[in-house]
Amino acid sequence: MSVQPQSTEEAARVAAIIEEMKSLEGPLLPILHGVQEEFGYVPGSVMPQIAEALNISRAEVHGVASFYHDFRKAPAGRHVIKLCQAEACQSVGSDDIAARLTHLLGIGLHETAADGSVTFEPVYCLGLCACAPAALVDGEPIGRLDADAVDEIVAEVRS
Ligand code: FES
Protein backbone atom coordinates (compact mmCIF):
# COMPACT_ATOMS: atom_id res chain seq x y z
CA MET A 1 0.00 0.00 0.00
CA SER A 2 1.46 3.38 -0.96
CA VAL A 3 1.53 6.14 1.62
CA GLN A 4 0.57 9.66 0.58
CA PRO A 5 3.31 12.22 1.17
CA GLN A 6 2.67 14.44 4.15
CA SER A 7 1.24 17.90 3.49
CA THR A 8 2.58 20.99 5.29
CA GLU A 9 -0.80 21.46 6.91
CA GLU A 10 -0.88 17.89 8.20
CA ALA A 11 2.68 18.22 9.51
CA ALA A 12 1.75 21.36 11.44
CA ARG A 13 -1.30 19.71 13.02
CA VAL A 14 0.75 16.65 13.98
CA ALA A 15 3.57 18.84 15.34
CA ALA A 16 1.08 20.56 17.67
CA ILE A 17 -0.13 17.18 18.97
CA ILE A 18 3.44 15.96 19.49
CA GLU A 19 4.37 19.17 21.28
CA GLU A 20 1.43 18.79 23.65
CA MET A 21 2.10 15.11 24.46
CA LYS A 22 5.81 14.51 24.16
CA SER A 23 6.66 15.30 27.79
CA LEU A 24 4.24 12.59 28.98
CA GLU A 25 5.67 9.32 30.15
CA GLY A 26 5.18 6.89 27.25
CA PRO A 27 4.08 9.57 24.78
CA LEU A 28 3.57 7.36 21.71
CA LEU A 29 0.08 6.08 22.54
CA PRO A 30 -1.29 9.49 23.58
CA ILE A 31 0.15 11.01 20.38
CA LEU A 32 -1.45 8.30 18.22
CA HIS A 33 -4.78 8.84 20.02
CA GLY A 34 -4.40 12.60 19.48
CA VAL A 35 -3.74 12.05 15.77
CA GLN A 36 -6.79 9.79 15.43
CA GLU A 37 -8.92 12.36 17.23
CA GLU A 38 -7.65 15.08 14.91
CA PHE A 39 -7.94 13.21 11.59
CA GLY A 40 -10.36 10.37 12.37
CA TYR A 41 -7.60 7.85 11.64
CA VAL A 42 -3.83 7.51 11.78
CA PRO A 43 -2.46 8.29 8.31
CA GLY A 44 0.65 6.35 7.33
CA SER A 45 2.23 9.65 6.35
CA VAL A 46 2.46 10.82 10.00
CA MET A 47 4.62 7.89 11.15
CA PRO A 48 8.03 9.30 10.11
CA GLN A 49 7.28 12.62 11.81
CA ILE A 50 6.28 10.92 15.06
CA ALA A 51 9.27 8.56 14.92
CA GLU A 52 11.67 11.43 14.41
CA ALA A 53 10.16 13.53 17.21
CA LEU A 54 10.35 10.66 19.71
CA ASN A 55 13.68 9.38 18.44
CA ILE A 56 12.35 5.90 17.77
CA SER A 57 12.14 3.87 14.57
CA ARG A 58 9.27 4.15 12.08
CA ALA A 59 8.79 0.41 12.50
CA GLU A 60 8.14 0.92 16.19
CA VAL A 61 5.50 3.59 15.54
CA HIS A 62 3.96 1.43 12.86
CA GLY A 63 4.03 -1.65 15.12
CA VAL A 64 2.21 0.10 17.95
CA ALA A 65 -0.36 1.68 15.61
CA SER A 66 -1.06 -1.74 14.05
CA PHE A 67 -1.18 -3.61 17.36
CA TYR A 68 -4.03 -1.61 18.86
CA HIS A 69 -7.41 -2.20 17.24
CA ASP A 70 -8.48 1.32 18.17
CA PHE A 71 -6.28 2.93 15.55
CA ARG A 72 -7.76 3.14 12.08
CA LYS A 73 -5.55 3.06 8.99
CA ALA A 74 -8.14 4.82 6.85
CA PRO A 75 -10.95 7.31 7.45
CA ALA A 76 -14.11 5.83 8.97
CA GLY A 77 -17.50 5.78 7.27
CA ARG A 78 -20.29 8.18 8.23
CA HIS A 79 -21.55 5.60 10.74
CA VAL A 80 -19.42 3.32 12.89
CA ILE A 81 -20.64 -0.01 14.26
CA LYS A 82 -18.36 -1.47 16.91
CA LEU A 83 -19.41 -5.02 17.75
CA CYS A 84 -18.08 -6.59 20.94
CA GLN A 85 -16.06 -9.70 20.26
CA ALA A 86 -14.95 -10.46 23.81
CA GLU A 87 -15.81 -13.62 25.71
CA ALA A 88 -19.13 -12.79 27.39
CA CYS A 89 -20.56 -11.55 24.10
CA GLN A 90 -19.07 -14.47 22.16
CA SER A 91 -20.70 -16.92 24.56
CA VAL A 92 -24.15 -15.59 23.70
CA GLY A 93 -23.81 -15.34 19.94
CA SER A 94 -21.84 -12.29 18.90
CA ASP A 95 -20.37 -14.39 16.06
CA ASP A 96 -23.87 -14.86 14.64
CA ILE A 97 -24.49 -11.13 14.99
CA ALA A 98 -21.20 -10.43 13.19
CA ALA A 99 -22.15 -12.84 10.40
CA ARG A 100 -25.56 -11.16 9.98
CA LEU A 101 -24.02 -7.69 9.92
CA THR A 102 -21.41 -8.83 7.40
CA HIS A 103 -24.10 -10.35 5.22
CA LEU A 104 -26.40 -7.31 5.33
CA LEU A 105 -23.72 -4.63 5.11
CA GLY A 106 -21.60 -6.49 2.56
CA ILE A 107 -18.43 -5.76 4.56
CA GLY A 108 -16.44 -7.65 7.17
CA LEU A 109 -14.90 -6.46 10.41
CA HIS A 110 -12.25 -3.75 9.94
CA GLU A 111 -13.88 -2.68 6.68
CA THR A 112 -15.70 0.40 5.43
CA ALA A 113 -18.46 0.21 2.81
CA ALA A 114 -17.38 1.46 -0.62
CA ASP A 115 -20.02 4.22 -0.47
CA GLY A 116 -18.53 5.47 2.82
CA SER A 117 -21.80 4.87 4.69
CA VAL A 118 -20.52 2.62 7.45
CA THR A 119 -17.44 1.16 9.11
CA PHE A 120 -17.67 -2.17 10.92
CA GLU A 121 -15.14 -2.73 13.72
CA PRO A 122 -14.54 -5.17 16.56
CA VAL A 123 -14.24 -3.98 20.12
CA TYR A 124 -13.19 -5.99 23.15
CA CYS A 125 -15.64 -5.55 26.05
CA LEU A 126 -17.77 -2.47 26.39
CA GLY A 127 -18.58 -3.13 30.03
CA LEU A 128 -22.05 -4.23 28.92
CA CYS A 129 -21.52 -7.95 29.52
CA ALA A 130 -24.81 -8.20 31.46
CA CYS A 131 -26.57 -7.12 28.25
CA ALA A 132 -24.50 -9.23 25.83
CA PRO A 133 -24.19 -9.38 22.91
CA ALA A 134 -23.44 -5.68 22.80
CA ALA A 135 -22.32 -3.03 20.34
CA LEU A 136 -21.76 0.69 19.98
CA VAL A 137 -23.48 2.34 17.06
CA ASP A 138 -22.13 5.85 16.50
CA GLY A 139 -21.09 5.80 20.15
CA GLU A 140 -24.49 4.71 21.45
CA PRO A 141 -24.44 1.47 23.45
CA ILE A 142 -26.90 -1.20 22.34
CA GLY A 143 -27.33 -4.45 24.27
CA ARG A 144 -29.14 -7.76 23.87
CA LEU A 145 -28.59 -7.71 20.13
CA ASP A 146 -30.69 -10.09 18.12
CA ALA A 147 -31.55 -10.44 14.44
CA ASP A 148 -34.27 -7.77 14.62
CA ALA A 149 -31.96 -5.29 16.34
CA VAL A 150 -29.33 -5.92 13.66
CA ASP A 151 -31.88 -5.30 10.91
CA GLU A 152 -32.84 -2.00 12.57
CA ILE A 153 -29.21 -0.93 12.87
CA VAL A 154 -28.54 -1.71 9.22
CA ALA A 155 -31.67 0.19 8.11
CA GLU A 156 -30.53 3.18 10.17
CA VAL A 157 -26.98 3.34 8.85
CA ARG A 158 -28.21 2.87 5.29
CA SER A 159 -30.90 5.60 5.48
S1 FES B 1 -17.76 -9.00 26.71
FE1 FES B 1 -19.00 -7.83 25.41
S2 FES B 1 -19.54 -6.15 26.65
FE2 FES B 1 -18.22 -7.28 27.91
PDB file of C-alpha atoms and ligand atoms in Angstrom:
ATOM      1  CA  MET A   1       0.000   0.000   0.000  1.00  0.00           C
ATOM      2  CA  SER A   2       1.465   3.379  -0.957  1.00  0.00           C
ATOM      3  CA  VAL A   3       1.529   6.140   1.615  1.00  0.00           C
ATOM      4  CA  GLN A   4       0.569   9.658   0.581  1.00  0.00           C
ATOM      5  CA  PRO A   5       3.309  12.217   1.169  1.00  0.00           C
ATOM      6  CA  GLN A   6       2.670  14.438   4.151  1.00  0.00           C
ATOM      7  CA  SER A   7       1.244  17.905   3.494  1.00  0.00           C
ATOM      8  CA  THR A   8       2.581  20.987   5.294  1.00  0.00           C
ATOM      9  CA  GLU A   9      -0.797  21.456   6.912  1.00  0.00           C
ATOM     10  CA  GLU A  10      -0.880  17.889   8.203  1.00  0.00           C
ATOM     11  CA  ALA A  11       2.680  18.217   9.507  1.00  0.00           C
ATOM     12  CA  ALA A  12       1.747  21.356  11.437  1.00  0.00           C
ATOM     13  CA  ARG A  13      -1.299  19.707  13.019  1.00  0.00           C
ATOM     14  CA  VAL A  14       0.752  16.653  13.984  1.00  0.00           C
ATOM     15  CA  ALA A  15       3.569  18.842  15.336  1.00  0.00           C
ATOM     16  CA  ALA A  16       1.079  20.563  17.665  1.00  0.00           C
ATOM     17  CA  ILE A  17      -0.126  17.183  18.969  1.00  0.00           C
ATOM     18  CA  ILE A  18       3.441  15.961  19.488  1.00  0.00           C
ATOM     19  CA  GLU A  19       4.372  19.171  21.284  1.00  0.00           C
ATOM     20  CA  GLU A  20       1.432  18.786  23.652  1.00  0.00           C
ATOM     21  CA  MET A  21       2.095  15.114  24.465  1.00  0.00           C
ATOM     22  CA  LYS A  22       5.807  14.514  24.163  1.00  0.00           C
ATOM     23  CA  SER A  23       6.659  15.296  27.787  1.00  0.00           C
ATOM     24  CA  LEU A  24       4.236  12.594  28.977  1.00  0.00           C
ATOM     25  CA  GLU A  25       5.666   9.320  30.146  1.00  0.00           C
ATOM     26  CA  GLY A  26       5.182   6.885  27.249  1.00  0.00           C
ATOM     27  CA  PRO A  27       4.083   9.575  24.783  1.00  0.00           C
ATOM     28  CA  LEU A  28       3.571   7.364  21.712  1.00  0.00           C
ATOM     29  CA  LEU A  29       0.077   6.079  22.541  1.00  0.00           C
ATOM     30  CA  PRO A  30      -1.291   9.495  23.576  1.00  0.00           C
ATOM     31  CA  ILE A  31       0.151  11.007  20.384  1.00  0.00           C
ATOM     32  CA  LEU A  32      -1.448   8.304  18.224  1.00  0.00           C
ATOM     33  CA  HIS A  33      -4.777   8.837  20.022  1.00  0.00           C
ATOM     34  CA  GLY A  34      -4.404  12.596  19.477  1.00  0.00           C
ATOM     35  CA  VAL A  35      -3.739  12.051  15.770  1.00  0.00           C
ATOM     36  CA  GLN A  36      -6.786   9.790  15.430  1.00  0.00           C
ATOM     37  CA  GLU A  37      -8.921  12.360  17.226  1.00  0.00           C
ATOM     38  CA  GLU A  38      -7.651  15.084  14.908  1.00  0.00           C
ATOM     39  CA  PHE A  39      -7.938  13.211  11.590  1.00  0.00           C
ATOM     40  CA  GLY A  40     -10.362  10.370  12.373  1.00  0.00           C
ATOM     41  CA  TYR A  41      -7.600   7.854  11.635  1.00  0.00           C
ATOM     42  CA  VAL A  42      -3.828   7.509  11.783  1.00  0.00           C
ATOM     43  CA  PRO A  43      -2.465   8.289   8.305  1.00  0.00           C
ATOM     44  CA  GLY A  44       0.654   6.345   7.335  1.00  0.00           C
ATOM     45  CA  SER A  45       2.232   9.652   6.354  1.00  0.00           C
ATOM     46  CA  VAL A  46       2.458  10.819   9.996  1.00  0.00           C
ATOM     47  CA  MET A  47       4.620   7.887  11.146  1.00  0.00           C
ATOM     48  CA  PRO A  48       8.028   9.296  10.105  1.00  0.00           C
ATOM     49  CA  GLN A  49       7.278  12.617  11.806  1.00  0.00           C
ATOM     50  CA  ILE A  50       6.279  10.922  15.057  1.00  0.00           C
ATOM     51  CA  ALA A  51       9.266   8.561  14.920  1.00  0.00           C
ATOM     52  CA  GLU A  52      11.672  11.433  14.415  1.00  0.00           C
ATOM     53  CA  ALA A  53      10.156  13.527  17.208  1.00  0.00           C
ATOM     54  CA  LEU A  54      10.345  10.661  19.707  1.00  0.00           C
ATOM     55  CA  ASN A  55      13.681   9.384  18.438  1.00  0.00           C
ATOM     56  CA  ILE A  56      12.355   5.899  17.771  1.00  0.00           C
ATOM     57  CA  SER A  57      12.138   3.875  14.573  1.00  0.00           C
ATOM     58  CA  ARG A  58       9.275   4.149  12.082  1.00  0.00           C
ATOM     59  CA  ALA A  59       8.794   0.405  12.497  1.00  0.00           C
ATOM     60  CA  GLU A  60       8.136   0.925  16.194  1.00  0.00           C
ATOM     61  CA  VAL A  61       5.501   3.586  15.538  1.00  0.00           C
ATOM     62  CA  HIS A  62       3.957   1.427  12.857  1.00  0.00           C
ATOM     63  CA  GLY A  63       4.035  -1.651  15.120  1.00  0.00           C
ATOM     64  CA  VAL A  64       2.209   0.101  17.953  1.00  0.00           C
ATOM     65  CA  ALA A  65      -0.359   1.681  15.614  1.00  0.00           C
ATOM     66  CA  SER A  66      -1.057  -1.737  14.051  1.00  0.00           C
ATOM     67  CA  PHE A  67      -1.180  -3.609  17.356  1.00  0.00           C
ATOM     68  CA  TYR A  68      -4.031  -1.615  18.863  1.00  0.00           C
ATOM     69  CA  HIS A  69      -7.409  -2.205  17.238  1.00  0.00           C
ATOM     70  CA  ASP A  70      -8.481   1.316  18.175  1.00  0.00           C
ATOM     71  CA  PHE A  71      -6.281   2.932  15.545  1.00  0.00           C
ATOM     72  CA  ARG A  72      -7.761   3.137  12.077  1.00  0.00           C
ATOM     73  CA  LYS A  73      -5.551   3.058   8.992  1.00  0.00           C
ATOM     74  CA  ALA A  74      -8.144   4.817   6.853  1.00  0.00           C
ATOM     75  CA  PRO A  75     -10.948   7.315   7.448  1.00  0.00           C
ATOM     76  CA  ALA A  76     -14.111   5.829   8.969  1.00  0.00           C
ATOM     77  CA  GLY A  77     -17.498   5.785   7.272  1.00  0.00           C
ATOM     78  CA  ARG A  78     -20.294   8.184   8.225  1.00  0.00           C
ATOM     79  CA  HIS A  79     -21.553   5.603  10.738  1.00  0.00           C
ATOM     80  CA  VAL A  80     -19.417   3.321  12.885  1.00  0.00           C
ATOM     81  CA  ILE A  81     -20.642  -0.006  14.259  1.00  0.00           C
ATOM     82  CA  LYS A  82     -18.364  -1.474  16.912  1.00  0.00           C
ATOM     83  CA  LEU A  83     -19.413  -5.019  17.753  1.00  0.00           C
ATOM     84  CA  CYS A  84     -18.080  -6.591  20.943  1.00  0.00           C
ATOM     85  CA  GLN A  85     -16.056  -9.703  20.256  1.00  0.00           C
ATOM     86  CA  ALA A  86     -14.953 -10.461  23.812  1.00  0.00           C
ATOM     87  CA  GLU A  87     -15.808 -13.616  25.712  1.00  0.00           C
ATOM     88  CA  ALA A  88     -19.133 -12.786  27.390  1.00  0.00           C
ATOM     89  CA  CYS A  89     -20.563 -11.549  24.099  1.00  0.00           C
ATOM     90  CA  GLN A  90     -19.074 -14.467  22.160  1.00  0.00           C
ATOM     91  CA  SER A  91     -20.699 -16.920  24.560  1.00  0.00           C
ATOM     92  CA  VAL A  92     -24.152 -15.594  23.699  1.00  0.00           C
ATOM     93  CA  GLY A  93     -23.811 -15.344  19.943  1.00  0.00           C
ATOM     94  CA  SER A  94     -21.835 -12.287  18.898  1.00  0.00           C
ATOM     95  CA  ASP A  95     -20.374 -14.388  16.059  1.00  0.00           C
ATOM     96  CA  ASP A  96     -23.872 -14.858  14.638  1.00  0.00           C
ATOM     97  CA  ILE A  97     -24.487 -11.128  14.991  1.00  0.00           C
ATOM     98  CA  ALA A  98     -21.200 -10.428  13.185  1.00  0.00           C
ATOM     99  CA  ALA A  99     -22.153 -12.835  10.402  1.00  0.00           C
ATOM    100  CA  ARG A 100     -25.556 -11.161   9.980  1.00  0.00           C
ATOM    101  CA  LEU A 101     -24.017  -7.691   9.921  1.00  0.00           C
ATOM    102  CA  THR A 102     -21.411  -8.833   7.398  1.00  0.00           C
ATOM    103  CA  HIS A 103     -24.103 -10.348   5.217  1.00  0.00           C
ATOM    104  CA  LEU A 104     -26.404  -7.312   5.332  1.00  0.00           C
ATOM    105  CA  LEU A 105     -23.724  -4.631   5.106  1.00  0.00           C
ATOM    106  CA  GLY A 106     -21.596  -6.492   2.562  1.00  0.00           C
ATOM    107  CA  ILE A 107     -18.430  -5.759   4.558  1.00  0.00           C
ATOM    108  CA  GLY A 108     -16.439  -7.649   7.168  1.00  0.00           C
ATOM    109  CA  LEU A 109     -14.899  -6.464  10.413  1.00  0.00           C
ATOM    110  CA  HIS A 110     -12.246  -3.750   9.945  1.00  0.00           C
ATOM    111  CA  GLU A 111     -13.877  -2.680   6.679  1.00  0.00           C
ATOM    112  CA  THR A 112     -15.700   0.399   5.428  1.00  0.00           C
ATOM    113  CA  ALA A 113     -18.459   0.215   2.811  1.00  0.00           C
ATOM    114  CA  ALA A 114     -17.385   1.460  -0.623  1.00  0.00           C
ATOM    115  CA  ASP A 115     -20.022   4.222  -0.470  1.00  0.00           C
ATOM    116  CA  GLY A 116     -18.528   5.467   2.817  1.00  0.00           C
ATOM    117  CA  SER A 117     -21.801   4.875   4.693  1.00  0.00           C
ATOM    118  CA  VAL A 118     -20.516   2.622   7.450  1.00  0.00           C
ATOM    119  CA  THR A 119     -17.436   1.161   9.112  1.00  0.00           C
ATOM    120  CA  PHE A 120     -17.666  -2.170  10.924  1.00  0.00           C
ATOM    121  CA  GLU A 121     -15.141  -2.730  13.716  1.00  0.00           C
ATOM    122  CA  PRO A 122     -14.543  -5.166  16.559  1.00  0.00           C
ATOM    123  CA  VAL A 123     -14.243  -3.980  20.123  1.00  0.00           C
ATOM    124  CA  TYR A 124     -13.194  -5.994  23.153  1.00  0.00           C
ATOM    125  CA  CYS A 125     -15.636  -5.549  26.050  1.00  0.00           C
ATOM    126  CA  LEU A 126     -17.774  -2.466  26.385  1.00  0.00           C
ATOM    127  CA  GLY A 127     -18.578  -3.134  30.033  1.00  0.00           C
ATOM    128  CA  LEU A 128     -22.046  -4.226  28.920  1.00  0.00           C
ATOM    129  CA  CYS A 129     -21.516  -7.949  29.521  1.00  0.00           C
ATOM    130  CA  ALA A 130     -24.808  -8.198  31.461  1.00  0.00           C
ATOM    131  CA  CYS A 131     -26.574  -7.120  28.247  1.00  0.00           C
ATOM    132  CA  ALA A 132     -24.499  -9.225  25.835  1.00  0.00           C
ATOM    133  CA  PRO A 133     -24.195  -9.382  22.908  1.00  0.00           C
ATOM    134  CA  ALA A 134     -23.438  -5.683  22.799  1.00  0.00           C
ATOM    135  CA  ALA A 135     -22.321  -3.033  20.335  1.00  0.00           C
ATOM    136  CA  LEU A 136     -21.759   0.686  19.979  1.00  0.00           C
ATOM    137  CA  VAL A 137     -23.484   2.340  17.057  1.00  0.00           C
ATOM    138  CA  ASP A 138     -22.125   5.846  16.501  1.00  0.00           C
ATOM    139  CA  GLY A 139     -21.090   5.803  20.154  1.00  0.00           C
ATOM    140  CA  GLU A 140     -24.491   4.713  21.447  1.00  0.00           C
ATOM    141  CA  PRO A 141     -24.439   1.466  23.455  1.00  0.00           C
ATOM    142  CA  ILE A 142     -26.901  -1.204  22.335  1.00  0.00           C
ATOM    143  CA  GLY A 143     -27.332  -4.450  24.271  1.00  0.00           C
ATOM    144  CA  ARG A 144     -29.138  -7.763  23.865  1.00  0.00           C
ATOM    145  CA  LEU A 145     -28.590  -7.708  20.132  1.00  0.00           C
ATOM    146  CA  ASP A 146     -30.692 -10.090  18.116  1.00  0.00           C
ATOM    147  CA  ALA A 147     -31.548 -10.436  14.442  1.00  0.00           C
ATOM    148  CA  ASP A 148     -34.272  -7.771  14.616  1.00  0.00           C
ATOM    149  CA  ALA A 149     -31.964  -5.292  16.335  1.00  0.00           C
ATOM    150  CA  VAL A 150     -29.326  -5.917  13.661  1.00  0.00           C
ATOM    151  CA  ASP A 151     -31.884  -5.298  10.913  1.00  0.00           C
ATOM    152  CA  GLU A 152     -32.842  -1.997  12.569  1.00  0.00           C
ATOM    153  CA  ILE A 153     -29.210  -0.929  12.875  1.00  0.00           C
ATOM    154  CA  VAL A 154     -28.543  -1.713   9.219  1.00  0.00           C
ATOM    155  CA  ALA A 155     -31.667   0.194   8.110  1.00  0.00           C
ATOM    156  CA  GLU A 156     -30.531   3.183  10.172  1.00  0.00           C
ATOM    157  CA  VAL A 157     -26.978   3.340   8.848  1.00  0.00           C
ATOM    158  CA  ARG A 158     -28.207   2.870   5.289  1.00  0.00           C
ATOM    159  CA  SER A 159     -30.902   5.597   5.477  1.00  0.00           C
TER     160      SER A 159
HETATM  161  S1  FES B   1     -17.761  -8.999  26.711  1.00  0.00           S
HETATM  162 FE1  FES B   1     -18.996  -7.829  25.408  1.00  0.00          FE
HETATM  163  S2  FES B   1     -19.540  -6.145  26.649  1.00  0.00           S
HETATM  164 FE2  FES B   1     -18.222  -7.278  27.915  1.00  0.00          FE
END
